[in-house]
mmCIF file of C-alpha atoms in Angstrom:
data_model
loop_
_atom_site.group_PDB
_atom_site.id
_atom_site.type_symbol
_atom_site.label_atom_id
_atom_site.label_comp_id
_atom_site.label_asym_id
_atom_site.label_seq_id
_atom_site.Cartn_x
_atom_site.Cartn_y
_atom_site.Cartn_z
ATOM 1 C CA MET A 1 -25.792 -18.063 -3.167
ATOM 2 C CA ILE A 2 -24.265 -19.168 0.141
ATOM 3 C CA ASN A 3 -22.004 -21.637 -1.776
ATOM 4 C CA MET A 4 -21.023 -18.684 -4.123
ATOM 5 C CA LEU A 5 -20.198 -16.335 -1.271
ATOM 6 C CA ALA A 6 -18.262 -19.094 0.501
ATOM 7 C CA ALA A 7 -15.994 -19.530 -2.475
ATOM 8 C CA VAL A 8 -15.144 -15.768 -2.571
ATOM 9 C CA TRP A 9 -15.702 -14.446 0.915
ATOM 10 C CA ALA A 10 -11.982 -13.752 1.298
ATOM 11 C CA LEU A 11 -11.819 -11.758 -1.818
ATOM 12 C CA LEU A 12 -14.817 -9.791 -0.921
ATOM 13 C CA LEU A 13 -13.530 -9.118 2.617
ATOM 14 C CA GLY A 14 -10.298 -7.964 1.229
ATOM 15 C CA ILE A 15 -12.114 -5.549 -1.123
ATOM 16 C CA VAL A 16 -14.101 -4.030 1.529
ATOM 17 C CA LEU A 17 -10.998 -3.473 3.671
ATOM 18 C CA ILE A 18 -9.187 -1.962 0.624
ATOM 19 C CA MET A 19 -12.028 0.427 -0.051
ATOM 20 C CA LEU A 20 -12.164 1.383 3.624
ATOM 21 C CA GLY A 21 -8.620 2.492 3.476
ATOM 22 C CA ASN A 22 -8.913 4.074 0.050
ATOM 23 C CA GLY A 23 -12.191 5.827 0.909
ATOM 24 C CA MET A 24 -10.569 7.314 4.048
ATOM 25 C CA HIS A 25 -7.693 8.580 2.010
ATOM 26 C CA PHE A 26 -9.873 10.213 -0.599
ATOM 27 C CA THR A 27 -11.731 12.300 2.042
ATOM 28 C CA LEU A 28 -8.591 12.897 4.071
ATOM 29 C CA MET A 29 -7.070 14.750 1.166
ATOM 30 C CA GLY A 30 -9.874 17.535 1.409
ATOM 31 C CA LEU A 31 -9.807 17.459 5.270
ATOM 32 C CA ARG A 32 -6.068 17.829 5.720
ATOM 33 C CA GLY A 33 -5.523 19.996 2.788
ATOM 34 C CA GLY A 34 -8.041 22.411 4.201
ATOM 35 C CA ILE A 35 -6.150 22.353 7.498
ATOM 36 C CA GLU A 36 -2.835 23.011 5.826
ATOM 37 C CA GLY A 37 -4.294 25.900 3.831
ATOM 38 C CA PHE A 38 -4.024 24.348 0.360
ATOM 39 C CA SER A 39 -6.121 26.197 -2.280
ATOM 40 C CA SER A 40 -8.947 24.520 -4.207
ATOM 41 C CA ALA A 41 -6.698 24.721 -7.390
ATOM 42 C CA GLU A 42 -3.927 22.988 -5.690
ATOM 43 C CA LEU A 43 -6.230 20.228 -4.298
ATOM 44 C CA SER A 44 -7.795 19.811 -7.702
ATOM 45 C CA VAL A 45 -4.237 18.950 -9.035
ATOM 46 C CA VAL A 46 -3.797 16.331 -6.276
ATOM 47 C CA THR A 47 -7.255 14.968 -6.992
ATOM 48 C CA SER A 48 -6.505 14.651 -10.762
ATOM 49 C CA ALA A 49 -3.122 13.082 -10.032
ATOM 50 C CA TYR A 50 -4.872 9.977 -8.553
ATOM 51 C CA PHE A 51 -6.981 9.416 -11.741
ATOM 52 C CA LEU A 52 -3.805 9.853 -13.920
ATOM 53 C CA GLY A 53 -2.164 7.070 -11.957
ATOM 54 C CA PHE A 54 -5.282 5.008 -12.131
ATOM 55 C CA LEU A 55 -5.409 5.308 -15.891
ATOM 56 C CA SER A 56 -1.763 4.476 -16.211
ATOM 57 C CA GLY A 57 -2.107 1.458 -13.955
ATOM 58 C CA ALA A 58 -4.895 0.000 -15.937
ATOM 59 C CA ARG A 59 -2.715 0.121 -19.030
ATOM 60 C CA PHE A 60 0.537 -1.383 -17.494
ATOM 61 C CA THR A 61 -0.597 -3.812 -14.795
ATOM 62 C CA PRO A 62 -1.644 -6.666 -17.115
ATOM 63 C CA ALA A 63 1.910 -6.617 -18.474
ATOM 64 C CA LEU A 64 3.399 -6.692 -15.015
ATOM 65 C CA ILE A 65 1.228 -9.658 -14.114
ATOM 66 C CA GLN A 66 2.323 -11.616 -17.159
ATOM 67 C CA ARG A 67 6.037 -11.014 -16.171
ATOM 68 C CA VAL A 68 5.987 -11.860 -12.511
ATOM 69 C CA GLY A 69 2.549 -13.275 -11.603
ATOM 70 C CA HIS A 70 -0.498 -12.148 -9.673
ATOM 71 C CA VAL A 71 0.761 -12.725 -6.174
ATOM 72 C CA ARG A 72 3.946 -10.716 -6.567
ATOM 73 C CA VAL A 73 2.136 -7.819 -8.241
ATOM 74 C CA PHE A 74 -0.640 -7.793 -5.750
ATOM 75 C CA ALA A 75 1.767 -7.904 -2.824
ATOM 76 C CA ALA A 76 4.061 -5.133 -4.346
ATOM 77 C CA LEU A 77 1.278 -2.725 -5.119
ATOM 78 C CA GLY A 78 -0.194 -3.176 -1.706
ATOM 79 C CA SER A 79 3.052 -2.345 -0.124
ATOM 80 C CA PHE A 80 3.321 0.863 -2.159
ATOM 81 C CA ILE A 81 -0.198 1.918 -1.313
ATOM 82 C CA SER A 82 0.400 1.309 2.502
ATOM 83 C CA ALA A 83 3.670 3.243 2.401
ATOM 84 C CA ALA A 84 2.334 6.168 0.415
ATOM 85 C CA LEU A 85 -0.737 6.629 2.709
ATOM 86 C CA ILE A 86 1.790 7.175 5.632
ATOM 87 C CA ALA A 87 4.013 9.378 3.544
ATOM 88 C CA PHE A 88 1.289 11.857 3.130
ATOM 89 C CA THR A 89 1.907 12.992 6.569
ATOM 90 C CA LEU A 90 5.774 13.290 6.271
ATOM 91 C CA VAL A 91 5.951 15.906 3.592
ATOM 92 C CA VAL A 92 2.777 17.969 3.596
ATOM 93 C CA GLU A 93 3.224 19.884 0.254
ATOM 94 C CA PRO A 94 0.983 19.989 -2.724
ATOM 95 C CA TRP A 95 3.715 18.682 -5.065
ATOM 96 C CA SER A 96 4.591 15.775 -2.884
ATOM 97 C CA TRP A 97 0.958 14.859 -2.499
ATOM 98 C CA THR A 98 0.566 14.898 -6.321
ATOM 99 C CA VAL A 99 3.364 12.431 -6.730
ATOM 100 C CA LEU A 100 1.991 10.293 -3.936
ATOM 101 C CA ARG A 101 -1.538 10.355 -5.363
ATOM 102 C CA ILE A 102 -0.148 9.253 -8.799
ATOM 103 C CA ILE A 103 1.441 6.196 -7.038
ATOM 104 C CA VAL A 104 -1.637 5.372 -5.028
ATOM 105 C CA GLY A 105 -3.817 5.625 -8.204
ATOM 106 C CA PHE A 106 -1.563 3.443 -10.245
ATOM 107 C CA CYS A 107 -1.396 0.877 -7.470
ATOM 108 C CA MET A 108 -5.146 0.873 -6.778
ATOM 109 C CA SER A 109 -5.917 0.282 -10.448
ATOM 110 C CA GLY A 110 -3.516 -2.623 -10.466
ATOM 111 C CA VAL A 111 -5.029 -4.115 -7.363
ATOM 112 C CA TYR A 112 -8.514 -3.940 -8.966
ATOM 113 C CA VAL A 113 -7.217 -5.690 -12.143
ATOM 114 C CA VAL A 114 -5.754 -8.520 -10.021
ATOM 115 C CA ALA A 115 -8.716 -8.880 -7.713
ATOM 116 C CA GLU A 116 -11.297 -8.860 -10.434
ATOM 117 C CA SER A 117 -9.439 -11.407 -12.520
ATOM 118 C CA TRP A 118 -9.448 -13.732 -9.438
ATOM 119 C CA LEU A 119 -13.116 -13.025 -9.173
ATOM 120 C CA ASN A 120 -13.700 -13.839 -12.689
ATOM 121 C CA ASN A 121 -11.834 -17.181 -12.351
ATOM 122 C CA ALA A 122 -13.868 -18.150 -9.268
ATOM 123 C CA THR A 123 -17.209 -17.661 -10.974
ATOM 124 C CA THR A 124 -19.344 -19.661 -13.426
ATOM 125 C CA ASN A 125 -21.809 -18.485 -16.096
ATOM 126 C CA GLU A 126 -24.614 -19.437 -13.752
ATOM 127 C CA ASN A 127 -23.593 -17.214 -10.752
ATOM 128 C CA ARG A 128 -21.445 -14.479 -12.588
ATOM 129 C CA GLY A 129 -24.108 -11.828 -12.455
ATOM 130 C CA LYS A 130 -24.809 -12.235 -8.723
ATOM 131 C CA MET A 131 -21.091 -12.418 -8.141
ATOM 132 C CA LEU A 132 -20.531 -9.035 -9.895
ATOM 133 C CA SER A 133 -23.280 -7.494 -7.934
ATOM 134 C CA ALA A 134 -21.688 -8.725 -4.642
ATOM 135 C CA TYR A 135 -18.397 -7.260 -5.679
ATOM 136 C CA MET A 136 -19.859 -3.944 -6.666
ATOM 137 C CA LEU A 137 -21.690 -3.670 -3.521
ATOM 138 C CA ALA A 138 -18.687 -4.586 -1.459
ATOM 139 C CA GLN A 139 -16.806 -1.598 -3.105
ATOM 140 C CA THR A 140 -19.621 0.852 -2.406
ATOM 141 C CA LEU A 141 -20.149 -0.194 1.131
ATOM 142 C CA GLY A 142 -16.408 -0.008 1.838
ATOM 143 C CA ILE A 143 -16.294 3.733 0.615
ATOM 144 C CA ILE A 144 -19.255 4.644 2.734
ATOM 145 C CA GLY A 145 -18.070 2.705 5.770
ATOM 146 C CA ALA A 146 -14.851 4.636 5.462
ATOM 147 C CA GLN A 147 -16.498 7.942 6.138
ATOM 148 C CA GLY A 148 -17.669 6.560 9.400
ATOM 149 C CA LEU A 149 -14.161 5.645 10.405
ATOM 150 C CA LEU A 150 -12.973 9.304 9.737
ATOM 151 C CA THR A 151 -15.198 10.398 12.740
ATOM 152 C CA LEU A 152 -12.854 8.393 15.015
ATOM 153 C CA GLY A 153 -9.875 10.651 14.628
ATOM 154 C CA ASP A 154 -8.528 14.003 13.769
ATOM 155 C CA ALA A 155 -7.252 14.817 10.330
ATOM 156 C CA ALA A 156 -4.806 17.335 11.719
ATOM 157 C CA ASN A 157 -2.514 14.463 12.912
ATOM 158 C CA SER A 158 -1.308 11.267 11.307
ATOM 159 C CA ALA A 159 -3.579 8.711 13.144
ATOM 160 C CA LEU A 160 -6.247 8.531 10.352
ATOM 161 C CA PHE A 161 -3.594 8.131 7.597
ATOM 162 C CA ILE A 162 -1.942 5.406 9.618
ATOM 163 C CA GLY A 163 -5.355 3.783 10.035
ATOM 164 C CA ALA A 164 -5.903 3.886 6.363
ATOM 165 C CA SER A 165 -2.598 2.253 5.729
ATOM 166 C CA ILE A 166 -3.284 -0.529 8.318
ATOM 167 C CA LEU A 167 -6.561 -1.286 6.456
ATOM 168 C CA VAL A 168 -4.894 -1.586 3.165
ATOM 169 C CA SER A 169 -2.199 -3.680 4.574
ATOM 170 C CA ILE A 170 -4.433 -6.213 6.341
ATOM 171 C CA SER A 171 -6.701 -6.371 3.268
ATOM 172 C CA PHE A 172 -4.228 -8.449 1.459
ATOM 173 C CA ALA A 173 -3.970 -11.233 4.121
ATOM 174 C CA PRO A 174 -7.336 -12.889 3.550
ATOM 175 C CA ILE A 175 -6.918 -12.724 -0.270
ATOM 176 C CA LEU A 176 -3.286 -13.897 -0.458
ATOM 177 C CA LEU A 177 -3.808 -16.675 2.247
ATOM 178 C CA SER A 178 -6.923 -18.320 0.870
ATOM 179 C CA ILE A 179 -7.321 -17.410 -2.894
ATOM 180 C CA GLN A 180 -7.205 -20.100 -5.631
ATOM 181 C CA PRO A 181 -4.480 -19.847 -8.311
ATOM 182 C CA ALA A 182 -5.231 -17.068 -10.633
ATOM 183 C CA PRO A 183 -5.473 -17.099 -14.306
ATOM 184 C CA ALA A 184 -3.634 -15.119 -16.773
ATOM 185 C CA VAL A 185 -5.027 -11.553 -17.295
ATOM 186 C CA LYS A 186 -6.226 -11.021 -20.886
ATOM 187 C CA VAL A 187 -7.384 -7.548 -21.314
ATOM 188 C CA ALA A 188 -8.349 -6.468 -24.835
ATOM 189 C CA LYS A 189 -6.568 -3.421 -26.252
ATOM 190 C CA PRO A 190 -8.886 -0.451 -26.152
ATOM 191 C CA GLY A 191 -10.352 0.743 -29.407
ATOM 192 C CA GLY A 192 -9.400 4.220 -30.861
ATOM 193 C CA LEU A 193 -11.459 7.174 -29.788
ATOM 194 C CA LYS A 194 -12.628 7.698 -33.281
ATOM 195 C CA ASP A 195 -13.857 4.235 -33.590
ATOM 196 C CA LEU A 196 -15.509 4.525 -30.299
ATOM 197 C CA PHE A 197 -17.286 7.803 -31.289
ATOM 198 C CA ASP A 198 -18.362 6.298 -34.523
ATOM 199 C CA ALA A 199 -19.883 3.348 -32.724
ATOM 200 C CA SER A 200 -21.703 5.439 -30.080
ATOM 201 C CA PRO A 201 -21.396 9.236 -29.974
ATOM 202 C CA LEU A 202 -23.637 9.420 -26.818
ATOM 203 C CA GLY A 203 -21.640 6.795 -25.125
ATOM 204 C CA THR A 204 -18.382 8.457 -25.809
ATOM 205 C CA VAL A 205 -19.267 11.980 -24.873
ATOM 206 C CA GLY A 206 -21.518 10.978 -21.964
ATOM 207 C CA ILE A 207 -18.866 8.662 -20.425
ATOM 208 C CA PHE A 208 -16.219 11.416 -20.680
ATOM 209 C CA LEU A 209 -18.385 14.107 -19.117
ATOM 210 C CA LEU A 210 -19.460 11.585 -16.400
ATOM 211 C CA GLY A 211 -15.809 10.920 -15.589
ATOM 212 C CA SER A 212 -15.342 14.592 -14.791
ATOM 213 C CA ILE A 213 -18.453 14.452 -12.601
ATOM 214 C CA TYR A 214 -17.496 11.341 -10.649
ATOM 215 C CA ALA A 215 -13.940 12.437 -9.989
ATOM 216 C CA SER A 216 -15.019 15.971 -8.920
ATOM 217 C CA GLN A 217 -17.557 14.459 -6.598
ATOM 218 C CA SER A 218 -15.265 11.909 -4.968
ATOM 219 C CA GLY A 219 -12.146 14.100 -4.876
ATOM 220 C CA MET A 220 -13.477 17.724 -4.432
ATOM 221 C CA GLY A 221 -16.469 16.977 -2.331
ATOM 222 C CA ALA A 222 -14.471 17.014 0.830
ATOM 223 C CA VAL A 223 -12.721 20.189 -0.376
ATOM 224 C CA PHE A 224 -16.118 21.831 -0.876
ATOM 225 C CA GLY A 225 -17.246 20.982 2.746
ATOM 226 C CA SER A 226 -13.962 22.110 4.181
ATOM 227 C CA GLU A 227 -14.278 25.537 2.495
ATOM 228 C CA ILE A 228 -17.733 26.318 3.510
ATOM 229 C CA GLY A 229 -16.922 25.550 7.116
ATOM 230 C CA MET A 230 -18.294 21.978 7.617
ATOM 231 C CA SER A 231 -16.978 20.076 10.622
ATOM 232 C CA ALA A 232 -15.076 16.763 9.932
ATOM 233 C CA ASN A 233 -18.012 14.696 10.844
ATOM 234 C CA GLN A 234 -20.212 16.719 8.458
ATOM 235 C CA ILE A 235 -17.860 16.295 5.612
ATOM 236 C CA ALA A 236 -17.672 12.590 6.230
ATOM 237 C CA LEU A 237 -21.502 12.456 6.110
ATOM 238 C CA PHE A 238 -21.572 14.453 2.954
ATOM 239 C CA VAL A 239 -19.175 12.252 1.131
ATOM 240 C CA ALA A 240 -21.104 9.347 2.448
ATOM 241 C CA MET A 241 -24.320 10.792 0.913
ATOM 242 C CA LEU A 242 -22.605 11.064 -2.427
ATOM 243 C CA PHE A 243 -22.095 7.329 -2.545
ATOM 244 C CA GLY A 244 -25.037 6.223 -0.530
ATOM 245 C CA GLY A 245 -27.469 7.440 -3.104
ATOM 246 C CA ALA A 246 -26.160 5.083 -5.678
ATOM 247 C CA ILE A 247 -27.139 2.100 -3.611
ATOM 248 C CA LEU A 248 -30.813 3.350 -3.623
ATOM 249 C CA MET A 249 -31.010 4.516 -7.247
ATOM 250 C CA GLN A 250 -29.516 1.566 -9.056
ATOM 251 C CA LEU A 251 -32.497 -0.698 -8.694
ATOM 252 C CA PRO A 252 -35.268 1.646 -10.115
ATOM 253 C CA ILE A 253 -33.013 3.068 -12.900
ATOM 254 C CA GLY A 254 -31.779 -0.400 -13.753
ATOM 255 C CA TRP A 255 -35.311 -1.672 -13.985
ATOM 256 C CA LEU A 256 -36.454 1.108 -16.203
ATOM 257 C CA SER A 257 -33.491 0.872 -18.559
ATOM 258 C CA ASP A 258 -34.391 -2.733 -19.583
ATOM 259 C CA ARG A 259 -37.887 -1.528 -20.504
ATOM 260 C CA ILE A 260 -37.562 2.141 -22.057
ATOM 261 C CA ASP A 261 -35.371 3.605 -24.648
ATOM 262 C CA ARG A 262 -32.069 4.010 -22.658
ATOM 263 C CA ARG A 263 -31.421 7.389 -24.121
ATOM 264 C CA LYS A 264 -34.466 8.582 -22.284
ATOM 265 C CA ILE A 265 -33.207 7.198 -19.056
ATOM 266 C CA ILE A 266 -29.833 8.676 -19.611
ATOM 267 C CA CYS A 267 -31.515 12.047 -20.358
ATOM 268 C CA GLY A 268 -33.783 11.905 -17.360
ATOM 269 C CA THR A 269 -31.073 10.587 -15.029
ATOM 270 C CA ALA A 270 -28.640 13.371 -15.968
ATOM 271 C CA PHE A 271 -31.424 15.961 -15.624
ATOM 272 C CA LEU A 272 -32.155 14.938 -12.205
ATOM 273 C CA GLY A 273 -28.546 15.140 -11.308
ATOM 274 C CA ALA A 274 -28.522 18.742 -12.682
ATOM 275 C CA VAL A 275 -31.576 19.593 -10.506
ATOM 276 C CA ALA A 276 -29.965 18.141 -7.429
ATOM 277 C CA CYS A 277 -26.939 20.284 -8.105
ATOM 278 C CA GLY A 278 -29.134 23.315 -8.330
ATOM 279 C CA LEU A 279 -30.512 22.477 -4.787
ATOM 280 C CA GLY A 280 -27.025 22.311 -3.489
ATOM 281 C CA TYR A 281 -26.215 25.662 -4.968
ATOM 282 C CA MET A 282 -29.373 27.240 -3.443
ATOM 283 C CA ALA A 283 -27.959 26.516 -0.062
ATOM 284 C CA ASN A 284 -25.468 29.320 -0.723
ATOM 285 C CA ASN A 285 -28.364 31.792 -0.481
ATOM 286 C CA PRO A 286 -31.395 29.931 0.592
ATOM 287 C CA PRO A 287 -34.789 31.457 -0.730
ATOM 288 C CA ALA A 288 -37.357 32.700 1.664
ATOM 289 C CA TRP A 289 -39.649 29.572 1.003
ATOM 290 C CA LEU A 290 -36.683 27.296 2.125
ATOM 291 C CA PRO A 291 -36.313 28.239 5.741
ATOM 292 C CA VAL A 292 -34.053 25.321 6.756
ATOM 293 C CA ASP A 293 -30.482 24.605 7.810
ATOM 294 C CA PRO A 294 -28.309 25.075 4.701
ATOM 295 C CA LEU A 295 -26.849 21.744 5.492
ATOM 296 C CA ILE A 296 -30.059 19.882 4.748
ATOM 297 C CA PRO A 297 -30.270 20.833 1.072
ATOM 298 C CA ILE A 298 -26.537 20.202 0.673
ATOM 299 C CA MET A 299 -26.773 16.612 2.032
ATOM 300 C CA ALA A 300 -30.019 16.023 -0.040
ATOM 301 C CA ALA A 301 -28.062 17.390 -3.115
ATOM 302 C CA GLY A 302 -25.188 15.115 -2.408
ATOM 303 C CA PHE A 303 -27.340 12.115 -2.038
ATOM 304 C CA PHE A 304 -29.309 12.665 -5.164
ATOM 305 C CA ALA A 305 -26.330 13.967 -7.379
ATOM 306 C CA GLY A 306 -24.292 11.055 -6.308
ATOM 307 C CA GLY A 307 -27.133 8.743 -6.701
ATOM 308 C CA MET A 308 -27.444 9.669 -10.464
ATOM 309 C CA THR A 309 -23.660 9.257 -11.184
ATOM 310 C CA THR A 310 -23.082 5.598 -10.638
ATOM 311 C CA PRO A 311 -26.334 4.455 -12.439
ATOM 312 C CA LEU A 312 -25.338 6.828 -15.385
ATOM 313 C CA TYR A 313 -22.007 5.056 -15.695
ATOM 314 C CA ALA A 314 -23.700 1.614 -16.051
ATOM 315 C CA LEU A 315 -26.432 3.141 -18.298
ATOM 316 C CA LEU A 316 -23.875 4.584 -20.705
ATOM 317 C CA LEU A 317 -21.832 1.330 -20.804
ATOM 318 C CA ALA A 318 -25.150 -0.732 -21.448
ATOM 319 C CA TYR A 319 -26.216 1.770 -24.208
ATOM 320 C CA THR A 320 -22.916 1.730 -25.905
ATOM 321 C CA ASN A 321 -22.847 -2.132 -25.967
ATOM 322 C CA ASP A 322 -26.395 -2.089 -27.402
ATOM 323 C CA ASN A 323 -24.946 -0.509 -30.517
ATOM 324 C CA VAL A 324 -21.967 -2.662 -31.173
ATOM 325 C CA PRO A 325 -21.349 -6.288 -32.368
ATOM 326 C CA THR A 326 -20.624 -8.740 -29.581
ATOM 327 C CA GLU A 327 -17.176 -9.346 -30.975
ATOM 328 C CA ASP A 328 -16.225 -5.655 -30.556
ATOM 329 C CA MET A 329 -17.484 -5.382 -27.011
ATOM 330 C CA PRO A 330 -14.070 -5.940 -25.281
ATOM 331 C CA ALA A 331 -12.334 -3.277 -27.272
ATOM 332 C CA ILE A 332 -15.212 -0.812 -26.894
ATOM 333 C CA SER A 333 -15.414 -1.413 -23.215
ATOM 334 C CA GLY A 334 -11.645 -0.632 -22.918
ATOM 335 C CA GLY A 335 -12.157 2.458 -24.946
ATOM 336 C CA LEU A 336 -15.024 3.584 -22.605
ATOM 337 C CA VAL A 337 -12.959 3.079 -19.428
ATOM 338 C CA PHE A 338 -10.082 4.997 -21.021
ATOM 339 C CA THR A 339 -12.359 7.807 -22.014
ATOM 340 C CA PHE A 340 -14.002 7.868 -18.500
ATOM 341 C CA GLY A 341 -10.364 8.081 -17.188
ATOM 342 C CA LEU A 342 -9.578 11.194 -19.379
ATOM 343 C CA GLY A 343 -12.684 12.914 -18.011
ATOM 344 C CA ALA A 344 -11.691 12.074 -14.480
ATOM 345 C CA ILE A 345 -8.303 13.666 -14.907
ATOM 346 C CA LEU A 346 -9.706 16.886 -16.355
ATOM 347 C CA GLY A 347 -12.895 17.342 -14.275
ATOM 348 C CA PRO A 348 -11.395 18.048 -10.771
ATOM 349 C CA LEU A 349 -9.052 20.645 -12.493
ATOM 350 C CA GLY A 350 -12.033 22.544 -13.822
ATOM 351 C CA ALA A 351 -14.035 22.258 -10.593
ATOM 352 C CA GLY A 352 -10.961 23.239 -8.438
ATOM 353 C CA PHE A 353 -10.053 26.396 -10.384
ATOM 354 C CA ALA A 354 -13.784 27.339 -10.617
ATOM 355 C CA MET A 355 -14.074 27.081 -6.871
ATOM 356 C CA GLN A 356 -10.866 29.219 -6.363
ATOM 357 C CA THR A 357 -12.184 31.863 -8.714
ATOM 358 C CA ILE A 358 -15.868 32.059 -7.953
ATOM 359 C CA GLY A 359 -16.103 30.490 -4.622
ATOM 360 C CA PRO A 360 -16.674 27.017 -3.048
ATOM 361 C CA PHE A 361 -20.231 26.876 -4.382
ATOM 362 C CA ALA A 362 -18.936 26.805 -7.839
ATOM 363 C CA PHE A 363 -18.547 23.104 -7.015
ATOM 364 C CA TRP A 364 -22.299 22.664 -7.739
ATOM 365 C CA ILE A 365 -22.253 25.006 -10.884
ATOM 366 C CA VAL A 366 -19.570 22.905 -12.506
ATOM 367 C CA LEU A 367 -21.357 19.567 -11.614
ATOM 368 C CA GLY A 368 -24.745 20.923 -12.581
ATOM 369 C CA PHE A 369 -23.695 22.244 -15.935
ATOM 370 C CA THR A 370 -21.934 18.960 -16.775
ATOM 371 C CA PHE A 371 -24.981 17.031 -15.954
ATOM 372 C CA LEU A 372 -27.046 19.324 -18.134
ATOM 373 C CA ALA A 373 -24.490 18.894 -21.056
ATOM 374 C CA ILE A 374 -25.159 15.088 -20.935
ATOM 375 C CA THR A 375 -28.964 15.745 -20.916
ATOM 376 C CA LEU A 376 -28.836 18.137 -23.837
ATOM 377 C CA TYR A 377 -26.498 15.897 -25.864
ATOM 378 C CA ALA A 378 -28.697 12.821 -25.099
ATOM 379 C CA LEU A 379 -31.653 14.874 -26.431
ATOM 380 C CA TYR A 380 -29.686 15.731 -29.536
ATOM 381 C CA ARG A 381 -28.745 12.125 -30.276
ATOM 382 C CA MET A 382 -32.409 11.173 -29.933
ATOM 383 C CA SER A 383 -33.199 13.418 -32.694
ATOM 384 C CA GLN A 384 -30.451 12.069 -34.989
ATOM 385 C CA SER A 385 -31.038 8.270 -34.733
ATOM 386 C CA LYS A 386 -33.774 5.679 -33.883
ATOM 387 C CA ALA A 387 -33.749 3.809 -30.674
ATOM 388 C CA VAL A 388 -32.676 0.177 -30.513
ATOM 389 C CA PRO A 389 -35.751 -1.891 -29.839
ATOM 390 C CA VAL A 390 -35.939 -2.941 -26.124
ATOM 391 C CA SER A 391 -36.186 -6.604 -27.152
ATOM 392 C CA GLU A 392 -32.702 -6.170 -28.722
ATOM 393 C CA THR A 393 -30.844 -4.367 -25.895
ATOM 394 C CA ASP A 394 -28.490 -6.076 -23.441
ATOM 395 C CA ALA A 395 -29.355 -6.553 -19.764
ATOM 396 C CA TYR A 396 -28.559 -3.816 -17.398
ATOM 397 C CA VAL A 397 -25.696 -4.491 -14.926
ATOM 398 C CA ASN A 398 -24.506 -2.577 -12.014
ATOM 399 C CA VAL A 399 -20.963 -1.430 -12.738
ATOM 400 C CA VAL A 400 -19.403 1.107 -10.493
ATOM 401 C CA PRO A 401 -16.975 3.670 -11.853
ATOM 402 C CA THR A 402 -14.223 2.266 -9.708
ATOM 403 C CA ALA A 403 -14.235 -1.046 -11.585
ATOM 404 C CA SER A 404 -11.283 -1.799 -13.755
ATOM 405 C CA ILE A 405 -11.519 -2.935 -17.456
ATOM 406 C CA VAL A 406 -11.526 -6.706 -16.230
ATOM 407 C CA ALA A 407 -14.800 -6.265 -14.396
ATOM 408 C CA VAL A 408 -16.192 -4.065 -17.181
ATOM 409 C CA GLU A 409 -15.544 -6.593 -19.861
ATOM 410 C CA ASP A 410 -16.909 -9.342 -17.697
ATOM 411 C CA ALA A 411 -19.965 -7.399 -16.915
ATOM 412 C CA THR A 412 -20.649 -6.471 -20.656
ATOM 413 C CA ASN A 413 -20.208 -10.070 -21.565
ATOM 414 C CA TRP A 414 -22.704 -11.261 -18.941
ATOM 415 C CA ALA A 415 -25.227 -8.535 -20.017
ATOM 416 C CA ALA A 416 -24.948 -9.732 -23.606
ATOM 417 C CA GLU A 417 -25.462 -13.302 -22.666
ATOM 418 C CA HIS A 418 -28.472 -12.450 -20.440
ATOM 419 C CA ALA A 419 -30.208 -9.872 -22.687
ATOM 420 C CA ASP A 420 -33.414 -11.832 -22.471
ATOM 421 C CA ALA A 421 -33.532 -11.923 -18.611
ATOM 422 C CA GLU A 422 -36.777 -10.450 -17.274
ATOM 423 C CA GLU A 423 -35.206 -8.493 -14.371
ATOM 424 C CA PRO A 424 -32.030 -6.371 -14.532
ATOM 425 C CA LEU A 425 -29.013 -7.170 -12.359
ATOM 426 C CA THR A 426 -28.883 -5.038 -9.344
#
């Protein structure tokens, strides 16, 4: 393990720094947008713009790398991200933020493709699973740590935006100065949506709905906090709860998924997410039997709703790959990432317009009903087909929603090769 980390410490350090900067910028959109008086609908468009750029970056970055190489693409994308983060404070308008968010999303997607291809090249079949886990943990810890950094400044001025820009800028130094020559990026062309649905209806519908949940949580969570009057520190804690729950929940959910029909685990996990959202909504008008500070159930709801989201992503990927031939996995994985991206673009729009029409607590209504839709569709699919025997399923692997198609393909290949492992990768 020590030898493995010694080979990629620079990459993992760079990823943590990137996620610190990107995590700050995500929450800053809600904080600063609230200060500037942006509506929920306007901020939902800004949020969706990031995922539009992210989806585009995943499509075009491999071609850019093939033309000019990893290092040039990596450095160029990093420069654009750093400049865009500062530009947010120069023209504080919804339309300009939308454009900048498309740019940041495009560049971040490209950064992930490059970083993950380097990671893939630095691993062997023996340590690939542990390496993927370390990489996913670095991403999650970076996002959580970013929320702590937000408490050191005031979103009303440019200091935090500059800080995020600095973190992204310096993140490229350890990677570019110490990384080994990178391989050519080979990303399979995503399969068509019809082929994907034919292969796994639950995987297709579930991953689309989950994309809307993840994007709404990560992009509109800070907006919700701002609109109900949370302080900046409380909003940072709430967003940290959304991501912190995933670290705790991955282990038990992954362990169960390798031993029980995955559709039951998907159904149960989504239902628990819906229950958590119901708890968050109750904070709007706490019942008499819940005489506590409304922030307590809101934080708990964030922890458990967020804690269900990331494991659900890995579950749906694993379940889909259980039902397709090994040779089709790259195309299917690409299709799932694309479908997740479509949901991520549309989800914040629905949440934002609902919050503007009904009120900020519509945030929980939209998330809760989307979780419930996954639950009900999983139940329906269980009535339509037989379960794949546990002995024939692939191993569960912790894949976070921010991973690019490079990591997703690598993880699914690892899971197929290690299907007979006794313990899931966490």
